[in-house]
Structure formats: C-alpha cells, structure tokens
PDB file of C-alpha atoms in Angstrom:
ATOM      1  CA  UNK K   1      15.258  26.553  32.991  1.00 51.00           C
ATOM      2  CA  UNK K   2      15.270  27.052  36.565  1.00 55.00           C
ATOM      3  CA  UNK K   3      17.540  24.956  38.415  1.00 64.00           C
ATOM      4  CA  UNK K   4      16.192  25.854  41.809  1.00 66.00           C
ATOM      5  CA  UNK K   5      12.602  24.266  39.973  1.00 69.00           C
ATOM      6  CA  UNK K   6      13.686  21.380  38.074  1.00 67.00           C
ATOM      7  CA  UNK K   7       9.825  20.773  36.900  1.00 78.00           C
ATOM      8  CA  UNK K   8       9.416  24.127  35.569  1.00 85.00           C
ATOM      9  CA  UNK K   9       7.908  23.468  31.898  1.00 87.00           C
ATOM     10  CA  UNK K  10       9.202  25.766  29.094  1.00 87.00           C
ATOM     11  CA  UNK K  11       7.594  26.521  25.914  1.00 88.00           C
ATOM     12  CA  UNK K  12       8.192  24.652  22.845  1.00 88.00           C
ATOM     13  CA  UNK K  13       6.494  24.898  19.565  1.00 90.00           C
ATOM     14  CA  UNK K  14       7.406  23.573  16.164  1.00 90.00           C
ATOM     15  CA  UNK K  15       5.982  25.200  13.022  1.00 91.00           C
ATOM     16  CA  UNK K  16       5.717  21.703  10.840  1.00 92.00           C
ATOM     17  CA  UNK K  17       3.623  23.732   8.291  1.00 94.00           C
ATOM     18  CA  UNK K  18       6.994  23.385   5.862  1.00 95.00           C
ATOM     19  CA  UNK K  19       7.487  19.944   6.144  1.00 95.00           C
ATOM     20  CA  UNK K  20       3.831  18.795   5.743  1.00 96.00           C
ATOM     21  CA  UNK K  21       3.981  20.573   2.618  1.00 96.00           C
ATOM     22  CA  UNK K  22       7.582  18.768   1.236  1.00 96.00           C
ATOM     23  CA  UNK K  23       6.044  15.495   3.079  1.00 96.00           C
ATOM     24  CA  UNK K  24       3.049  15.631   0.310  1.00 95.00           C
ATOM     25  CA  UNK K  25       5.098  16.514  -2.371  1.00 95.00           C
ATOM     26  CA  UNK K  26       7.068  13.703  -2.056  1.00 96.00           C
ATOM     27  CA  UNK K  27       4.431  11.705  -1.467  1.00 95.00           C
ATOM     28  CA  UNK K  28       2.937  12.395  -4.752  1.00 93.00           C
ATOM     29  CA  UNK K  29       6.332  12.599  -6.850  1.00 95.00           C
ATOM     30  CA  UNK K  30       6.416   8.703  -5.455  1.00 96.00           C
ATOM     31  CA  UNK K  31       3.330   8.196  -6.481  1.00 93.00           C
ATOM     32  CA  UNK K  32       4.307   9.162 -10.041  1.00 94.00           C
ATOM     33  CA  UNK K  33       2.905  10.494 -12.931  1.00 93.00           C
ATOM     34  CA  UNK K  34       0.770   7.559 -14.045  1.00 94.00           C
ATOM     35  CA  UNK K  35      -1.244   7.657 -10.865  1.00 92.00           C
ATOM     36  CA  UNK K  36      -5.027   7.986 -11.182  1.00 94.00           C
ATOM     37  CA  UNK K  37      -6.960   8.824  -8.046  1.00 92.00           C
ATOM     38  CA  UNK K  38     -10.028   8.413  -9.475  1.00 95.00           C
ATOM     39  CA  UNK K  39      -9.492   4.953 -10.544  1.00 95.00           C
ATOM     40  CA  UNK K  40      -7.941   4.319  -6.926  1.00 93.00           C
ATOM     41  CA  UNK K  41     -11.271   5.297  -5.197  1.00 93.00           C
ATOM     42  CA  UNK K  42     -13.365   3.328  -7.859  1.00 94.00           C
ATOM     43  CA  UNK K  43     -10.813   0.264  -7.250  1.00 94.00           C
ATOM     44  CA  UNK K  44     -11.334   0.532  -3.310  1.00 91.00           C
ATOM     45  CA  UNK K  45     -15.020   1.208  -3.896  1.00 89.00           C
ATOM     46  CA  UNK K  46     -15.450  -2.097  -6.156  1.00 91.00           C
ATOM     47  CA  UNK K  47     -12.994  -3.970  -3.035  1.00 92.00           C
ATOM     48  CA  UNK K  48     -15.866  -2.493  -0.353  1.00 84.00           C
ATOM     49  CA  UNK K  49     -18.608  -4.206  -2.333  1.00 84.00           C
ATOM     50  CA  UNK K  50     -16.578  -7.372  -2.733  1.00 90.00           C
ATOM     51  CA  UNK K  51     -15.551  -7.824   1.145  1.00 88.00           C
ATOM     52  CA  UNK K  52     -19.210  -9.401   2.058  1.00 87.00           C
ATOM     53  CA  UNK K  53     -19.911 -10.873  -0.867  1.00 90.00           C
ATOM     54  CA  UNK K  54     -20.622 -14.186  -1.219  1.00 92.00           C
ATOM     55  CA  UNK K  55     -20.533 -15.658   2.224  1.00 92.00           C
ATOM     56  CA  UNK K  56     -22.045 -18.633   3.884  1.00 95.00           C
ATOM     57  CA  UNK K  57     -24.859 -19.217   5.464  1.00 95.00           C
ATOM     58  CA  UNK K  58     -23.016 -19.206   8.571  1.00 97.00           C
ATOM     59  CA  UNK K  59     -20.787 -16.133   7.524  1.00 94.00           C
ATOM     60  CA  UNK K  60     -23.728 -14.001   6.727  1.00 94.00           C
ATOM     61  CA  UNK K  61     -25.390 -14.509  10.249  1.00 96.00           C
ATOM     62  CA  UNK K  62     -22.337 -13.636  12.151  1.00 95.00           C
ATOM     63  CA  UNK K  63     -22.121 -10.563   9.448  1.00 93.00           C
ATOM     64  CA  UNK K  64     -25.532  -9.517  10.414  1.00 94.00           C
ATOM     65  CA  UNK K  65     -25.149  -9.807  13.493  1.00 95.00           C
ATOM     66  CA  UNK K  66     -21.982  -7.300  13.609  1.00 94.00           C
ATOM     67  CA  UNK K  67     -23.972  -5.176  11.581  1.00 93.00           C
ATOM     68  CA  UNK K  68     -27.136  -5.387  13.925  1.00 94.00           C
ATOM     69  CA  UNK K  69     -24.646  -4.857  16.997  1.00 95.00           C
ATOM     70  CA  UNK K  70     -22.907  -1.957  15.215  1.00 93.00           C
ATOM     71  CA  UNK K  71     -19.485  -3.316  14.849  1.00 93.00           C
ATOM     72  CA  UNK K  72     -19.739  -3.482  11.274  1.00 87.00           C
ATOM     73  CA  UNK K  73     -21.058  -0.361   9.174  1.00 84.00           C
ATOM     74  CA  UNK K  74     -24.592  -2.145   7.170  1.00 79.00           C
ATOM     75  CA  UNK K  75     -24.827  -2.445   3.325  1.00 75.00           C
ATOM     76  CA  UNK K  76     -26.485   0.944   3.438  1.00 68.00           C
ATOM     77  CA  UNK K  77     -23.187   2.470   4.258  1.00 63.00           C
ATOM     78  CA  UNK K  78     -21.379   0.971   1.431  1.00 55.00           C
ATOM     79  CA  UNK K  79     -19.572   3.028  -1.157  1.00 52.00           C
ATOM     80  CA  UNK K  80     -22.285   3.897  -2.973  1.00 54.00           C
ATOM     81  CA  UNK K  81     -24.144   5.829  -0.129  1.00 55.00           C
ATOM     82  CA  UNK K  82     -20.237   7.422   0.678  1.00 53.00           C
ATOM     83  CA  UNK K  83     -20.955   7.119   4.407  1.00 52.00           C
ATOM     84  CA  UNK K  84     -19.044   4.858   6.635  1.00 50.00           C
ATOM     85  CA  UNK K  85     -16.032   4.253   8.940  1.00 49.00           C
ATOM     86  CA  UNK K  86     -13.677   6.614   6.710  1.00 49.00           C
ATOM     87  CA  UNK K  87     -15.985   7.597   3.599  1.00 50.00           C
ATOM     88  CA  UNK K  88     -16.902  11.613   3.332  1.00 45.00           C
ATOM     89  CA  UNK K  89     -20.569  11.740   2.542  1.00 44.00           C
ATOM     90  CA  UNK K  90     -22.018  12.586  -0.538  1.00 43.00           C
ATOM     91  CA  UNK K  91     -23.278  16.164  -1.440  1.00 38.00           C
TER      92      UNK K  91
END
C-alpha cells in the first residue's frame, strides 16, 4: 500500500471453489444416509398445495386479490406447473 495514498485499493481475490465443495459435502454427510430428495420435493410440493387450501370466504378474497395484484404467484404456478417464486420449470 501506498502510504503517501492511503485510499489506494489493492487487489484481493479468494478462490472459495475448495470450500464450496467441503461446504456441500458436509452438508450432505449431515443430511445422512436415509435422506430422500425426492420425497423432500414431493413433501414441499404436497405443503404448496396445502398453504391456500381451505380458506374463508374472507381469506380467499384477500388471496385473490394478492394473486390479481401479483404479490402472490396464482394456482397456475403451483407445483404442479413447476413455475413460481423458486420452482425451475418443467421440461
């Protein structure tokens, strides 16, 4: 650094390529061996269909209205289409 130029920026770069890999691995040794992803996505995608179900009257206007407004992804977007806030679509 340059001490006549205290605001002088130097370089600095991390290669975190090594410890994203040992970050999954240990992420999926937690996990542990009795882990099923597929039944984890079929759990959350039964959970998506259950979060609007069965409201009120009142409920399902304010719901509507979210989903008219576009604060709330519509029934379209559920699970099943695999579209939506955080869902990869479907090829």
């Amino acid at each position: 650094m340059n001490e006549d130029n205290p605001a002088e920026l130097i370089p600095f770069s991390i290669d975190l390529t090594f410890d994203e890999a040992r970050r999954r691995t240990e992420v999926v040794a937690a996990l542990g061996p009795d882990w099923d992803p597929v039944a984890a996505l079929q759990g959350e995608d039964e959970a998506y269909a259950l979060l609007y179900s069965g409201l009120d009257a009142e409920q399902q206007r304010t719901y509507d209205m979210l989903v008219a407004a576009g604060v709330l992804p519509g029934p379209e977007s559920g699970p099943e289409s695999g579209e939506g806030p955080g869902r990869a679509a479907a090829h």
